[in-house]
Amino acid sequence: MQTPEGDAPAGNAPFIQTGVAALALLLWTGLVIWLGTQVLREIDAFSKSNSDNLQWSLAQADVEFLQMQIAMDSALQDPERLDDLRLRFDVFFSRMTTLENGKLFQPLYTSPAFAVPKARVHDFLDETVGVMDGPDAALVAALPALHDRMHEVVREVRAFSLAALTIFADLSDTRRASLSRLMFHMAGVLAVLFIGLIFLSAALFRLFRLARNRADEIEIASARLRTIVETSPNAIVVTDASGRIQVFNAAAERLFGYDRAEVGGKLARRLFVPAPELDSQGRAAFSFVRERRRPRPDERNFEIVLQARGGRRFPADFSVDRAGASNPLYVAYIRDISQWRDAEAQLTEARDRALAGERSKSRFLAVMSHEMRTPLNGLLGAIQLFRERDLTERQGDLLDRMQQSGRLLLDLVNDVLDLAKLESGKMATET
């Protein structure tokens, strides 16, 4: 009952196919998640709040510069309003710093249409910041020059604002196209994923059907095996790797006198093998159990004396082998051969009596043949002496017949004697 442990059965193909489909599905799911992350990132970059913030900041830069010009005109007319000019300058300076450092505006610096006028405005601020932060007298003296400079810079402010809006519009179009492509790719991946889910569902359904069919087959095989075990005329005892009883059929109950509930989990060799046998013959017979290995061919069938309930001992024919590899079981077929031993003894006795009778018959035939040869030889000798006398033709003819018959009888007696010697072994046949 050793199960094959080599090549994988062909029935594993559905499991392999399902595993491959599941791995592919996992990869596609990861791809969908990555594409979804990219879509969310694009949507966030293209979100309305970011767009509004960028456009509003650019528009505010232009407006705040115009407010600074108005404050400049007011300061020229009324030097008392220098603080309002400084405030407007600080607001515009802060707005330009935002445009300089904000992440939303970084892509704009790659375009010369934005970067060049922006740099000129930045140079104007660097030139003016010292005057704005200086004494009022110095600022009042520099107002006419600053007024003229601001009229030049206003074109640069409008130039980089318009350039930024144009660049932003182009970036928006590019992002829309990129987002469209990404959504198209994601739709394709989702379609493939959907098809993969259909195939995986089909494979799982097939696997389920196969598993259910195999479960039914195993159940039927188990029922048949239980029927075979229970109806077997031989005792069947199944133990685990250590020799503890797991299965005990009805024939084993009748043979040993134990109920299967009594012997479950007990060591079979200690329960059924008498102590003297266990110490001598049993130790060698069950060495494969102690060594946790499969019995060799010469160890799988042997005769041993076993013990039933109440101490009754009987000779048994014991056949055993190991089934399985990961959780091995020892399956033993046990047959009581007491009646066969008795019948064998009776046959031996009958054979001995028959042989003794044959030997007596042979001795009798040998003696009788030997005893019969003596008078026959005397009879033939007497006939030979009669031939020395003068006999009539009739008498000679009778003597010839008597001599011929005597010789035939002597040959028969010799043959019987040779047969007796041959049966007793005192003569060998010649080929």
C-alpha positions as a Markdown table, in Angstrom:
| # | Residue | x | y | z |
|---|---|---|---|---|
| 1 | Met | 0.0 | 0.0 | 0.0 |
| 2 | Gln | 2.8 | 2.4 | -0.8 |
| 3 | Thr | 1.5 | 5.5 | -2.7 |
| 4 | Pro | 3.6 | 6.9 | -5.5 |
| 5 | Glu | 5.6 | 9.9 | -4.5 |
| 6 | Gly | 7.3 | 10.9 | -7.8 |
| 7 | Asp | 5.8 | 12.9 | -10.6 |
| 8 | Ala | 3.1 | 15.4 | -9.9 |
| 9 | Pro | -0.3 | 14.1 | -11.1 |
| 10 | Ala | -1.9 | 15.6 | -14.2 |
| 11 | Gly | -4.8 | 16.8 | -12.0 |
| 12 | Asn | -2.5 | 19.6 | -10.7 |
| 13 | Ala | -2.8 | 21.5 | -14.0 |
| 14 | Pro | -6.0 | 23.4 | -13.0 |
| 15 | Phe | -4.3 | 24.5 | -9.8 |
| 16 | Ile | -1.2 | 25.7 | -11.7 |
| 17 | Gln | -3.5 | 27.6 | -14.2 |
| 18 | Thr | -5.4 | 29.2 | -11.4 |
| 19 | Gly | -2.2 | 30.2 | -9.7 |
| 20 | Val | -0.9 | 31.8 | -12.9 |
| 21 | Ala | -4.2 | 33.6 | -13.4 |
| 22 | Ala | -4.2 | 34.8 | -9.8 |
| 23 | Leu | -0.6 | 36.1 | -10.2 |
| 24 | Ala | -1.5 | 37.9 | -13.4 |
| 25 | Leu | -4.6 | 39.4 | -11.7 |
| 26 | Leu | -2.5 | 40.6 | -8.8 |
| 27 | Leu | -0.1 | 42.3 | -11.2 |
| 28 | Trp | -2.9 | 43.9 | -13.1 |
| 29 | Thr | -4.5 | 45.1 | -9.8 |
| 30 | Gly | -1.2 | 46.7 | -8.8 |
| 31 | Leu | -1.0 | 48.3 | -12.3 |
| 32 | Val | -4.6 | 49.7 | -11.8 |
| 33 | Ile | -3.6 | 51.1 | -8.4 |
| 34 | Trp | -0.5 | 52.7 | -9.8 |
| 35 | Leu | -2.6 | 54.2 | -12.7 |
| 36 | Gly | -5.2 | 55.4 | -10.2 |
| 37 | Thr | -2.5 | 57.1 | -8.2 |
| 38 | Gln | -1.2 | 58.8 | -11.3 |
| 39 | Val | -4.7 | 59.9 | -12.3 |
| 40 | Leu | -5.3 | 61.4 | -8.8 |
| 41 | Arg | -2.0 | 63.2 | -9.0 |
| 42 | Glu | -2.9 | 64.6 | -12.4 |
| 43 | Ile | -6.4 | 65.6 | -11.2 |
| 44 | Asp | -4.8 | 67.3 | -8.2 |
| 45 | Ala | -2.4 | 69.2 | -10.4 |
| 46 | Phe | -5.2 | 70.1 | -12.7 |
| 47 | Ser | -7.6 | 70.9 | -9.9 |
| 48 | Lys | -9.7 | 74.2 | -10.1 |
| 49 | Ser | -8.4 | 75.5 | -6.8 |
| 50 | Asn | -4.8 | 75.4 | -8.0 |
| 51 | Ser | -5.7 | 76.9 | -11.4 |
| 52 | Asp | -7.7 | 79.7 | -9.7 |
| 53 | Asn | -4.8 | 80.4 | -7.2 |
| 54 | Leu | -2.3 | 80.7 | -10.0 |
| 55 | Gln | -4.4 | 83.0 | -12.1 |
| 56 | Trp | -5.4 | 85.0 | -9.2 |
| 57 | Ser | -1.8 | 85.5 | -8.0 |
| 58 | Leu | -0.8 | 86.6 | -11.5 |
| 59 | Ala | -3.7 | 89.0 | -11.8 |
| 60 | Gln | -3.0 | 90.3 | -8.3 |
| 61 | Ala | 0.6 | 91.0 | -9.2 |
| 62 | Asp | -0.5 | 93.3 | -12.0 |
| 63 | Val | -3.2 | 95.0 | -9.8 |
| 64 | Glu | -0.8 | 95.5 | -6.9 |
| 65 | Phe | 1.8 | 97.1 | -9.2 |
| 66 | Leu | -0.8 | 99.5 | -10.5 |
| 67 | Gln | -1.8 | 100.3 | -6.8 |
| 68 | Met | 1.9 | 100.9 | -6.1 |
| 69 | Gln | 1.9 | 103.4 | -9.1 |
| 70 | Ile | -1.1 | 105.2 | -7.7 |
| 71 | Ala | 0.6 | 105.4 | -4.3 |
| 72 | Met | 3.7 | 106.8 | -6.1 |
| 73 | Asp | 1.6 | 109.5 | -7.8 |
| 74 | Ser | 0.0 | 110.4 | -4.5 |
| 75 | Ala | 3.4 | 110.6 | -2.7 |
| 76 | Leu | 4.7 | 112.9 | -5.4 |
| 77 | Gln | 1.9 | 115.3 | -4.7 |
| 78 | Asp | 1.9 | 114.8 | -0.9 |
| 79 | Pro | 5.1 | 113.6 | 0.7 |
| 80 | Glu | 3.1 | 112.7 | 3.8 |
| 81 | Arg | 1.8 | 109.7 | 2.0 |
| 82 | Leu | 5.2 | 107.9 | 1.9 |
| 83 | Asp | 4.0 | 105.2 | 4.3 |
| 84 | Asp | 1.2 | 104.2 | 1.9 |
| 85 | Leu | 3.8 | 103.9 | -0.9 |
| 86 | Arg | 6.1 | 101.8 | 1.3 |
| 87 | Leu | 3.1 | 99.6 | 2.2 |
| 88 | Arg | 2.1 | 99.1 | -1.5 |
| 89 | Phe | 5.8 | 98.3 | -2.3 |
| 90 | Asp | 6.0 | 95.7 | 0.4 |
| 91 | Val | 2.7 | 94.1 | -0.8 |
| 92 | Phe | 4.0 | 93.9 | -4.4 |
| 93 | Phe | 7.4 | 92.7 | -3.2 |
| 94 | Ser | 5.7 | 89.9 | -1.2 |
| 95 | Arg | 3.6 | 89.0 | -4.2 |
| 96 | Met | 6.7 | 88.7 | -6.4 |
| 97 | Thr | 8.4 | 86.6 | -3.7 |
| 98 | Thr | 5.5 | 84.2 | -3.8 |
| 99 | Leu | 5.9 | 84.0 | -7.6 |
| 100 | Glu | 9.6 | 83.4 | -7.1 |
| 101 | Asn | 9.3 | 80.6 | -4.5 |
| 102 | Gly | 5.8 | 79.0 | -5.1 |
| 103 | Lys | 5.8 | 75.5 | -6.5 |
| 104 | Leu | 2.9 | 76.2 | -8.8 |
| 105 | Phe | 5.0 | 78.8 | -10.6 |
| 106 | Gln | 8.2 | 76.7 | -11.1 |
| 107 | Pro | 7.2 | 75.3 | -14.5 |
| 108 | Leu | 6.8 | 78.9 | -15.8 |
| 109 | Tyr | 10.5 | 79.7 | -15.4 |
| 110 | Thr | 11.4 | 77.3 | -18.2 |
| 111 | Ser | 9.9 | 79.8 | -20.7 |
| 112 | Pro | 11.9 | 82.9 | -21.6 |
| 113 | Ala | 8.7 | 84.8 | -22.2 |
| 114 | Phe | 8.0 | 84.6 | -18.5 |
| 115 | Ala | 11.5 | 84.4 | -17.1 |
| 116 | Val | 13.1 | 87.5 | -18.8 |
| 117 | Pro | 10.4 | 90.1 | -17.8 |
| 118 | Lys | 10.2 | 88.5 | -14.4 |
| 119 | Ala | 14.0 | 89.0 | -14.0 |
| 120 | Arg | 13.7 | 92.7 | -15.0 |
| 121 | Val | 11.0 | 93.2 | -12.4 |
| 122 | His | 13.1 | 91.5 | -9.8 |
| 123 | Asp | 16.0 | 93.8 | -10.7 |
| 124 | Phe | 13.8 | 96.8 | -10.2 |
| 125 | Leu | 12.7 | 95.6 | -6.8 |
| 126 | Asp | 16.4 | 94.9 | -5.8 |
| 127 | Glu | 17.3 | 98.4 | -6.9 |
| 128 | Thr | 14.3 | 100.0 | -5.1 |
| 129 | Val | 14.2 | 98.1 | -1.8 |
| 130 | Gly | 17.1 | 100.1 | -0.3 |
| 131 | Val | 15.5 | 103.4 | -1.1 |
| 132 | Met | 12.1 | 102.3 | 0.2 |
| 133 | Asp | 13.6 | 101.2 | 3.5 |
| 134 | Gly | 15.8 | 104.3 | 3.8 |
| 135 | Pro | 15.1 | 107.7 | 5.3 |
| 136 | Asp | 12.1 | 109.7 | 4.1 |
| 137 | Ala | 14.3 | 112.5 | 2.7 |
| 138 | Ala | 16.2 | 110.1 | 0.5 |
| 139 | Leu | 12.9 | 108.5 | -0.7 |
| 140 | Val | 11.4 | 111.9 | -1.5 |
| 141 | Ala | 14.4 | 112.9 | -3.5 |
| 142 | Ala | 14.3 | 109.6 | -5.4 |
| 143 | Leu | 10.5 | 109.7 | -6.1 |
| 144 | Pro | 10.8 | 111.3 | -9.6 |
| 145 | Ala | 13.3 | 108.7 | -10.8 |
| 146 | Leu | 11.3 | 105.9 | -9.3 |
| 147 | His | 8.1 | 107.2 | -11.0 |
| 148 | Asp | 9.8 | 107.1 | -14.4 |
| 149 | Arg | 11.3 | 103.6 | -13.7 |
| 150 | Met | 7.9 | 102.3 | -12.7 |
| 151 | His | 6.4 | 103.4 | -16.0 |
| 152 | Glu | 9.0 | 101.2 | -17.7 |
| 153 | Val | 8.5 | 98.2 | -15.4 |
| 154 | Val | 4.8 | 98.1 | -15.7 |
| 155 | Arg | 5.2 | 96.7 | -19.3 |
| 156 | Glu | 7.4 | 94.0 | -17.9 |
| 157 | Val | 4.8 | 93.1 | -15.2 |
| 158 | Arg | 2.1 | 92.8 | -17.8 |
| 159 | Ala | 4.4 | 90.9 | -20.1 |
| 160 | Phe | 5.3 | 88.1 | -17.6 |
| 161 | Ser | 1.6 | 88.0 | -16.4 |
| 162 | Leu | 0.4 | 87.5 | -19.9 |
| 163 | Ala | 3.2 | 85.0 | -20.7 |
| 164 | Ala | 2.4 | 83.1 | -17.5 |
| 165 | Leu | -1.3 | 82.9 | -18.4 |
| 166 | Thr | -0.4 | 81.7 | -21.9 |
| 167 | Ile | 2.1 | 79.1 | -20.6 |
| 168 | Phe | -0.5 | 78.0 | -18.0 |
| 169 | Ala | -3.1 | 77.6 | -20.7 |
| 170 | Asp | -0.6 | 75.4 | -22.7 |
| 171 | Leu | 0.3 | 73.4 | -19.6 |
| 172 | Ser | -3.4 | 72.9 | -19.0 |
| 173 | Asp | -4.0 | 71.6 | -22.5 |
| 174 | Thr | -1.0 | 69.3 | -22.1 |
| 175 | Arg | -2.3 | 68.1 | -18.8 |
| 176 | Arg | -5.7 | 67.5 | -20.2 |
| 177 | Ala | -4.2 | 65.4 | -23.0 |
| 178 | Ser | -2.0 | 63.5 | -20.6 |
| 179 | Leu | -4.9 | 62.9 | -18.3 |
| 180 | Ser | -7.0 | 61.7 | -21.2 |
| 181 | Arg | -4.3 | 59.3 | -22.3 |
| 182 | Leu | -3.9 | 58.1 | -18.7 |
| 183 | Met | -7.6 | 57.6 | -18.4 |
| 184 | Phe | -7.6 | 55.7 | -21.7 |
| 185 | His | -4.8 | 53.5 | -20.5 |
| 186 | Met | -6.6 | 52.9 | -17.3 |
| 187 | Ala | -9.8 | 52.0 | -19.1 |
| 188 | Gly | -7.8 | 49.5 | -21.1 |
| 189 | Val | -6.2 | 48.0 | -18.0 |
| 190 | Leu | -9.6 | 47.9 | -16.3 |
| 191 | Ala | -11.0 | 46.1 | -19.4 |
| 192 | Val | -8.2 | 43.6 | -19.3 |
| 193 | Leu | -8.6 | 43.2 | -15.5 |
| 194 | Phe | -12.3 | 42.6 | -16.0 |
| 195 | Ile | -11.6 | 39.9 | -18.7 |
| 196 | Gly | -9.0 | 38.4 | -16.3 |
| 197 | Leu | -11.6 | 38.4 | -13.5 |
| 198 | Ile | -13.9 | 36.5 | -15.9 |
| 199 | Phe | -11.3 | 33.9 | -16.7 |
| 200 | Leu | -10.3 | 33.7 | -13.0 |
| 201 | Ser | -13.9 | 33.1 | -12.1 |
| 202 | Ala | -14.2 | 30.4 | -14.7 |
| 203 | Ala | -11.0 | 28.8 | -13.5 |
| 204 | Leu | -12.1 | 29.0 | -9.9 |
| 205 | Phe | -15.5 | 27.5 | -10.8 |
| 206 | Arg | -13.8 | 24.7 | -12.7 |
| 207 | Leu | -11.5 | 24.2 | -9.7 |
| 208 | Phe | -14.5 | 24.1 | -7.4 |
| 209 | Arg | -16.2 | 21.5 | -9.7 |
| 210 | Leu | -13.1 | 19.5 | -9.8 |
| 211 | Ala | -12.6 | 19.7 | -6.0 |
| 212 | Arg | -16.2 | 18.7 | -5.5 |
| 213 | Asn | -15.9 | 15.7 | -7.9 |
| 214 | Arg | -12.7 | 14.6 | -6.2 |
| 215 | Ala | -14.3 | 15.0 | -2.8 |
| 216 | Asp | -17.2 | 12.7 | -4.0 |
| 217 | Glu | -14.7 | 10.3 | -5.4 |
| 218 | Ile | -12.7 | 10.3 | -2.2 |
| 219 | Glu | -15.9 | 9.7 | -0.2 |
| 220 | Ile | -16.9 | 6.8 | -2.5 |
| 221 | Ala | -13.4 | 5.3 | -2.3 |
| 222 | Ser | -13.4 | 5.7 | 1.5 |
| 223 | Ala | -16.8 | 4.0 | 1.8 |
| 224 | Arg | -15.6 | 1.2 | -0.4 |
| 225 | Leu | -12.4 | 0.9 | 1.6 |
| 226 | Arg | -14.3 | 0.8 | 4.9 |
| 227 | Thr | -16.6 | -1.9 | 3.4 |
| 228 | Ile | -13.5 | -3.9 | 2.3 |
| 229 | Val | -11.8 | -3.5 | 5.7 |
| 230 | Glu | -14.9 | -4.4 | 7.7 |
| 231 | Thr | -15.9 | -7.4 | 5.5 |
| 232 | Ser | -12.3 | -8.8 | 5.3 |
| 233 | Pro | -12.0 | -12.3 | 6.8 |
| 234 | Asn | -8.5 | -11.4 | 7.9 |
| 235 | Ala | -7.8 | -9.1 | 10.8 |
| 236 | Ile | -6.6 | -5.6 | 9.6 |
| 237 | Val | -4.8 | -3.4 | 12.0 |
| 238 | Val | -3.6 | 0.1 | 11.0 |
| 239 | Thr | -1.0 | 2.0 | 13.2 |
| 240 | Asp | 0.8 | 5.3 | 13.0 |
| 241 | Ala | 4.5 | 5.7 | 12.6 |
| 242 | Ser | 5.1 | 4.8 | 16.3 |
| 243 | Gly | 3.0 | 1.7 | 16.1 |
| 244 | Arg | -0.1 | 3.0 | 17.9 |
| 245 | Ile | -3.4 | 1.5 | 16.7 |
| 246 | Gln | -5.6 | 3.7 | 14.5 |
| 247 | Val | -7.9 | 1.3 | 12.7 |
| 248 | Phe | -9.1 | -2.1 | 14.1 |
| 249 | Asn | -11.6 | -3.9 | 11.9 |
| 250 | Ala | -14.4 | -6.4 | 12.9 |
| 251 | Ala | -12.2 | -9.5 | 12.1 |
| 252 | Ala | -9.5 | -8.1 | 14.4 |
| 253 | Glu | -12.1 | -7.8 | 17.2 |
| 254 | Arg | -13.1 | -11.4 | 16.7 |
| 255 | Leu | -9.6 | -12.6 | 16.5 |
| 256 | Phe | -8.1 | -10.8 | 19.5 |
| 257 | Gly | -11.3 | -10.4 | 21.6 |
| 258 | Tyr | -10.8 | -6.6 | 22.1 |
| 259 | Asp | -13.2 | -3.8 | 21.1 |
| 260 | Arg | -11.8 | -1.2 | 18.8 |
| 261 | Ala | -12.5 | 1.5 | 21.4 |
| 262 | Glu | -10.3 | -0.4 | 23.9 |
| 263 | Val | -7.2 | -0.6 | 21.7 |
| 264 | Gly | -7.3 | 2.8 | 20.0 |
| 265 | Gly | -4.0 | 4.6 | 20.6 |
| 266 | Lys | -2.2 | 1.7 | 22.2 |
| 267 | Leu | 1.0 | 0.1 | 21.0 |
| 268 | Ala | 0.0 | -2.9 | 18.9 |
| 269 | Arg | 3.2 | -4.9 | 19.5 |
| 270 | Arg | 3.0 | -4.6 | 23.3 |
| 271 | Leu | -0.7 | -5.5 | 23.3 |
| 272 | Phe | -0.7 | -8.5 | 21.0 |
| 273 | Val | 2.8 | -9.9 | 21.1 |
| 274 | Pro | 3.6 | -12.0 | 24.2 |
| 275 | Ala | 6.5 | -10.8 | 26.2 |
| 276 | Pro | 8.9 | -13.7 | 25.4 |
| 277 | Glu | 8.2 | -13.3 | 21.7 |
| 278 | Leu | 8.6 | -9.6 | 21.9 |
| 279 | Asp | 12.0 | -9.9 | 23.5 |
| 280 | Ser | 13.3 | -12.4 | 21.0 |
| 281 | Gln | 11.5 | -12.8 | 17.7 |
| 282 | Gly | 9.3 | -9.8 | 17.9 |
| 283 | Arg | 12.2 | -7.3 | 18.5 |
| 284 | Ala | 13.7 | -8.3 | 15.1 |
| 285 | Ala | 10.4 | -8.7 | 13.3 |
| 286 | Phe | 9.2 | -5.1 | 14.2 |
| 287 | Ser | 12.6 | -3.4 | 13.9 |
| 288 | Phe | 11.3 | -1.2 | 11.1 |
| 289 | Val | 8.7 | 0.4 | 13.4 |
| 290 | Arg | 11.4 | 1.4 | 15.9 |
| 291 | Glu | 13.6 | 2.8 | 13.0 |
| 292 | Arg | 10.6 | 4.6 | 11.5 |
| 293 | Arg | 11.1 | 3.2 | 8.0 |
| 294 | Arg | 9.4 | 1.1 | 5.4 |
| 295 | Pro | 9.9 | -2.7 | 5.9 |
| 296 | Arg | 12.1 | -4.4 | 3.4 |
| 297 | Pro | 10.6 | -7.0 | 1.1 |
| 298 | Asp | 12.0 | -9.8 | 3.3 |
| 299 | Glu | 10.4 | -8.1 | 6.4 |
| 300 | Arg | 6.9 | -7.7 | 5.0 |
| 301 | Asn | 5.6 | -11.3 | 5.6 |
| 302 | Phe | 6.5 | -13.6 | 8.5 |
| 303 | Glu | 5.0 | -15.9 | 11.0 |
| 304 | Ile | 4.8 | -15.0 | 14.7 |
| 305 | Val | 3.0 | -16.1 | 17.9 |
| 306 | Leu | 0.4 | -13.6 | 19.0 |
| 307 | Gln | -1.7 | -13.3 | 22.1 |
| 308 | Ala | -5.5 | -12.6 | 22.3 |
| 309 | Arg | -7.5 | -11.5 | 25.3 |
| 310 | Gly | -7.3 | -13.9 | 28.2 |
| 311 | Gly | -3.8 | -15.0 | 27.3 |
| 312 | Arg | -4.7 | -17.4 | 24.4 |
| 313 | Arg | -1.7 | -17.7 | 22.1 |
| 314 | Phe | -1.9 | -18.7 | 18.5 |
| 315 | Pro | 0.4 | -18.8 | 15.5 |
| 316 | Ala | -0.4 | -16.1 | 12.9 |
| 317 | Asp | 0.6 | -15.2 | 9.4 |
| 318 | Phe | 1.6 | -11.5 | 9.6 |
| 319 | Ser | 1.8 | -9.2 | 6.4 |
| 320 | Val | 2.7 | -5.6 | 6.9 |
| 321 | Asp | 3.7 | -2.6 | 4.8 |
| 322 | Arg | 3.9 | 1.2 | 5.1 |
| 323 | Ala | 1.6 | 3.6 | 3.3 |
| 324 | Gly | 2.3 | 7.3 | 2.7 |
| 325 | Ala | 5.4 | 9.5 | 3.3 |
| 326 | Ser | 4.5 | 12.6 | 5.2 |
| 327 | Asn | 2.2 | 10.9 | 7.8 |
| 328 | Pro | 3.1 | 7.2 | 7.3 |
| 329 | Leu | 0.8 | 4.4 | 8.4 |
| 330 | Tyr | 1.6 | 0.8 | 8.9 |
| 331 | Val | -1.1 | -1.6 | 7.5 |
| 332 | Ala | -1.0 | -5.2 | 8.8 |
| 333 | Tyr | -3.0 | -8.2 | 7.7 |
| 334 | Ile | -3.2 | -10.9 | 10.4 |
| 335 | Arg | -4.5 | -14.4 | 9.8 |
| 336 | Asp | -4.8 | -17.1 | 12.5 |
| 337 | Ile | -3.1 | -20.3 | 11.1 |
| 338 | Ser | -3.9 | -22.5 | 14.1 |
| 339 | Gln | -6.2 | -24.8 | 12.2 |
| 340 | Trp | -3.8 | -24.9 | 9.3 |
| 341 | Arg | -1.0 | -26.0 | 11.7 |
| 342 | Asp | -3.3 | -28.7 | 13.1 |
| 343 | Ala | -4.3 | -29.9 | 9.6 |
| 344 | Glu | -0.6 | -29.9 | 8.7 |
| 345 | Ala | 0.2 | -32.0 | 11.7 |
| 346 | Gln | -2.6 | -34.4 | 10.8 |
| 347 | Leu | -1.4 | -34.7 | 7.2 |
| 348 | Thr | 2.1 | -35.3 | 8.4 |
| 349 | Glu | 0.9 | -38.0 | 10.7 |
| 350 | Ala | -1.1 | -39.6 | 7.9 |
| 351 | Arg | 1.8 | -39.4 | 5.6 |
| 352 | Asp | 4.1 | -41.1 | 8.1 |
| 353 | Arg | 1.5 | -43.9 | 8.6 |
| 354 | Ala | 1.2 | -44.3 | 4.8 |
| 355 | Leu | 5.0 | -44.4 | 4.4 |
| 356 | Ala | 5.3 | -47.0 | 7.2 |
| 357 | Gly | 2.7 | -49.1 | 5.5 |
| 358 | Glu | 4.5 | -48.9 | 2.2 |
| 359 | Arg | 7.7 | -49.8 | 3.9 |
| 360 | Ser | 6.0 | -52.9 | 5.5 |
| 361 | Lys | 4.5 | -53.9 | 2.2 |
| 362 | Ser | 7.9 | -53.6 | 0.5 |
| 363 | Arg | 9.5 | -55.7 | 3.2 |
| 364 | Phe | 6.8 | -58.3 | 2.8 |
| 365 | Leu | 7.1 | -58.4 | -0.9 |
| 366 | Ala | 10.9 | -58.7 | -0.7 |
| 367 | Val | 10.6 | -61.5 | 1.8 |
| 368 | Met | 7.9 | -63.3 | -0.2 |
| 369 | Ser | 9.9 | -62.9 | -3.4 |
| 370 | His | 13.0 | -64.2 | -1.8 |
| 371 | Glu | 11.2 | -67.1 | -0.3 |
| 372 | Met | 9.4 | -68.0 | -3.6 |
| 373 | Arg | 12.7 | -68.0 | -5.5 |
| 374 | Thr | 14.1 | -70.9 | -3.5 |
| 375 | Pro | 11.3 | -73.5 | -4.4 |
| 376 | Leu | 11.2 | -72.2 | -7.9 |
| 377 | Asn | 14.9 | -72.8 | -8.3 |
| 378 | Gly | 14.5 | -76.3 | -6.9 |
| 379 | Leu | 11.6 | -77.0 | -9.2 |
| 380 | Leu | 13.6 | -75.9 | -12.3 |
| 381 | Gly | 16.6 | -77.9 | -11.1 |
| 382 | Ala | 14.5 | -81.0 | -10.8 |
| 383 | Ile | 13.1 | -80.5 | -14.3 |
| 384 | Gln | 16.6 | -80.2 | -15.6 |
| 385 | Leu | 17.5 | -83.6 | -13.8 |
| 386 | Phe | 14.5 | -85.3 | -15.5 |
| 387 | Arg | 15.9 | -84.5 | -18.9 |
| 388 | Glu | 18.9 | -86.8 | -18.2 |
| 389 | Arg | 16.5 | -89.8 | -18.3 |
| 390 | Asp | 15.0 | -91.5 | -21.3 |
| 391 | Leu | 11.7 | -89.9 | -21.8 |
| 392 | Thr | 9.0 | -90.3 | -24.4 |
| 393 | Glu | 8.3 | -87.5 | -26.8 |
| 394 | Arg | 5.1 | -86.7 | -24.8 |
| 395 | Gln | 7.0 | -86.5 | -21.5 |
| 396 | Gly | 9.8 | -84.3 | -23.0 |
| 397 | Asp | 7.2 | -81.9 | -24.3 |
| 398 | Leu | 5.6 | -81.6 | -20.9 |
| 399 | Leu | 8.9 | -81.0 | -19.3 |
| 400 | Asp | 9.6 | -78.2 | -21.8 |
| 401 | Arg | 6.4 | -76.5 | -20.9 |
| 402 | Met | 7.0 | -76.9 | -17.1 |
| 403 | Gln | 10.5 | -75.5 | -17.5 |
| 404 | Gln | 9.3 | -72.5 | -19.5 |
| 405 | Ser | 6.5 | -71.7 | -17.0 |
| 406 | Gly | 8.9 | -71.9 | -14.1 |
| 407 | Arg | 11.3 | -69.5 | -15.7 |
| 408 | Leu | 8.5 | -67.0 | -16.4 |
| 409 | Leu | 7.4 | -67.3 | -12.8 |
| 410 | Leu | 11.1 | -66.8 | -11.6 |
| 411 | Asp | 11.4 | -63.7 | -13.8 |
| 412 | Leu | 8.2 | -62.3 | -12.2 |
| 413 | Val | 9.5 | -63.0 | -8.7 |
| 414 | Asn | 12.8 | -61.3 | -9.6 |
| 415 | Asp | 11.0 | -58.2 | -10.9 |
| 416 | Val | 8.9 | -57.9 | -7.7 |
| 417 | Leu | 12.1 | -58.3 | -5.6 |
| 418 | Asp | 13.9 | -55.6 | -7.7 |
| 419 | Leu | 10.9 | -53.3 | -7.3 |
| 420 | Ala | 11.0 | -53.7 | -3.5 |
| 421 | Lys | 14.7 | -53.0 | -3.4 |
| 422 | Leu | 14.1 | -49.9 | -5.6 |
| 423 | Glu | 11.4 | -48.6 | -3.2 |
| 424 | Ser | 13.5 | -49.2 | -0.2 |
| 425 | Gly | 16.5 | -47.3 | -1.8 |
| 426 | Lys | 18.7 | -50.3 | -2.0 |
| 427 | Met | 18.8 | -50.2 | -5.8 |
| 428 | Ala | 19.2 | -47.2 | -8.2 |
| 429 | Thr | 17.8 | -47.0 | -11.6 |
| 430 | Glu | 20.0 | -47.0 | -14.7 |
| 431 | Thr | 19.3 | -44.7 | -17.6 |
